[in-house]
Coordinates of C-alpha atoms in Angstrom, one line a residue:
M1 CA -131.3 -32.4 -192.5
A2 CA -132.0 -30.0 -189.6
P3 CA -129.5 -29.3 -186.8
P4 CA -130.0 -31.4 -183.6
A5 CA -130.4 -28.4 -181.4
M6 CA -133.4 -27.1 -183.4
E7 CA -136.6 -26.6 -181.4
M8 CA -139.4 -29.0 -182.5
C9 CA -143.1 -28.7 -182.0
V10 CA -143.7 -32.5 -181.6
G11 CA -141.9 -35.5 -180.2
L12 CA -140.2 -36.4 -176.9
D13 CA -137.8 -33.4 -176.9
K14 CA -140.4 -30.8 -178.0
G15 CA -140.5 -27.2 -176.8
H16 CA -138.0 -24.5 -176.0
K17 CA -134.7 -25.8 -174.5
V18 CA -133.9 -24.3 -171.1
T19 CA -131.3 -25.0 -168.4
K20 CA -132.8 -26.5 -165.2
L21 CA -132.2 -24.7 -162.0
P22 CA -131.2 -26.8 -159.0
K23 CA -134.1 -27.4 -156.6
R24 CA -134.0 -25.7 -153.2
V25 CA -134.7 -27.7 -150.1
K26 CA -137.9 -26.4 -148.4
P27 CA -138.5 -26.7 -144.7
S28 CA -141.7 -28.7 -145.5
Q29 CA -139.6 -31.4 -147.1
R30 CA -138.0 -32.4 -143.8
K31 CA -141.3 -32.6 -142.0
G32 CA -141.4 -35.8 -140.0
A33 CA -137.7 -36.3 -139.8
K34 CA -136.6 -37.2 -136.3
S35 CA -134.0 -34.9 -134.7
K36 CA -131.4 -36.2 -132.2
R37 CA -133.2 -34.5 -129.3
V38 CA -136.6 -36.1 -130.1
K39 CA -135.0 -39.5 -130.5
I40 CA -133.4 -39.3 -127.0
I41 CA -136.6 -38.0 -125.4
R42 CA -138.6 -40.9 -126.9
E43 CA -136.0 -43.4 -125.8
V44 CA -136.2 -42.1 -122.2
I45 CA -140.0 -42.2 -122.2
R46 CA -139.9 -45.8 -123.5
E47 CA -137.5 -46.8 -120.8
V48 CA -139.5 -45.2 -118.0
A49 CA -143.0 -46.0 -119.1
G50 CA -142.4 -49.4 -120.8
F51 CA -144.7 -50.9 -123.4
S52 CA -148.5 -50.4 -123.5
P53 CA -150.7 -53.5 -123.0
Y54 CA -151.4 -53.9 -126.8
E55 CA -147.7 -53.7 -127.5
R56 CA -147.0 -56.4 -125.0
R57 CA -149.7 -58.6 -126.6
V58 CA -148.1 -58.0 -130.0
M59 CA -144.7 -59.1 -128.6
E60 CA -146.3 -62.2 -127.2
L61 CA -147.7 -63.0 -130.6
L62 CA -144.3 -62.4 -132.2
K63 CA -142.6 -64.7 -129.7
V64 CA -144.8 -67.6 -130.8
N65 CA -144.2 -66.8 -134.5
K66 CA -147.7 -65.5 -135.2
D67 CA -146.5 -62.6 -137.4
K68 CA -149.6 -62.3 -139.5
R69 CA -151.9 -62.4 -136.4
A70 CA -149.7 -59.7 -134.8
L71 CA -150.0 -57.6 -138.0
K72 CA -153.8 -58.0 -138.0
F73 CA -154.0 -57.1 -134.3
C74 CA -151.8 -54.0 -134.9
K75 CA -154.0 -53.0 -137.8
K76 CA -157.1 -53.2 -135.7
R77 CA -155.6 -51.1 -133.0
L78 CA -153.8 -48.5 -135.1
G79 CA -156.1 -48.2 -138.1
T80 CA -153.9 -48.5 -141.1
H81 CA -151.9 -51.2 -142.7
R82 CA -148.8 -49.0 -143.0
R83 CA -148.8 -48.1 -139.3
A84 CA -149.4 -51.7 -138.3
K85 CA -146.4 -52.9 -140.4
R86 CA -144.2 -50.2 -138.8
K87 CA -145.4 -51.1 -135.3
R88 CA -144.8 -54.8 -135.9
E89 CA -141.3 -54.1 -137.1
E90 CA -140.7 -51.9 -134.1
M91 CA -141.8 -54.6 -131.7
Q92 CA -139.6 -57.2 -133.5
I93 CA -136.6 -54.9 -133.0
A94 CA -137.5 -54.5 -129.4
L95 CA -137.7 -58.2 -128.9
Q96 CA -134.3 -58.6 -130.6
M97 CA -132.8 -56.0 -128.3
M98 CA -134.3 -57.7 -125.2
R99 CA -132.7 -61.0 -126.3
K100 CA -129.3 -59.4 -126.9
A101 CA -129.5 -57.7 -123.5
Q102 CA -130.4 -61.0 -121.8
A103 CA -127.7 -62.9 -123.6
A104 CA -125.1 -60.2 -122.6
G105 CA -126.4 -60.5 -119.0
N106 CA -125.9 -64.2 -118.9
K107 CA -122.3 -64.1 -120.3
I108 CA -120.9 -62.2 -117.4
P109 CA -118.5 -64.5 -115.6
P110 CA -119.2 -65.0 -111.8
T111 CA -116.6 -63.4 -109.6

């Protein structure tokens, strides 16, 4: 019987055995990742400018539990299903944050 480390021409482990080098992280692999600075800037812009009309309409649809209609509306405005899903999720989070802020505002005891 042949030794197990022998190089074979066929099979799953065919070919010359080599040690793999660790992969380097290229700058192109972090493309699209949000930095802290960009995140803060976008939050400030959202706070100052508010929501666009189509975003407000999506939020209204989500308030009345029309999730699928909101997704279809987003898809028509944004062009792709993936962008629409991301926008719908973003609007749901915004609604949750608004509800939390409103609930926190109501819990302040009168002085």
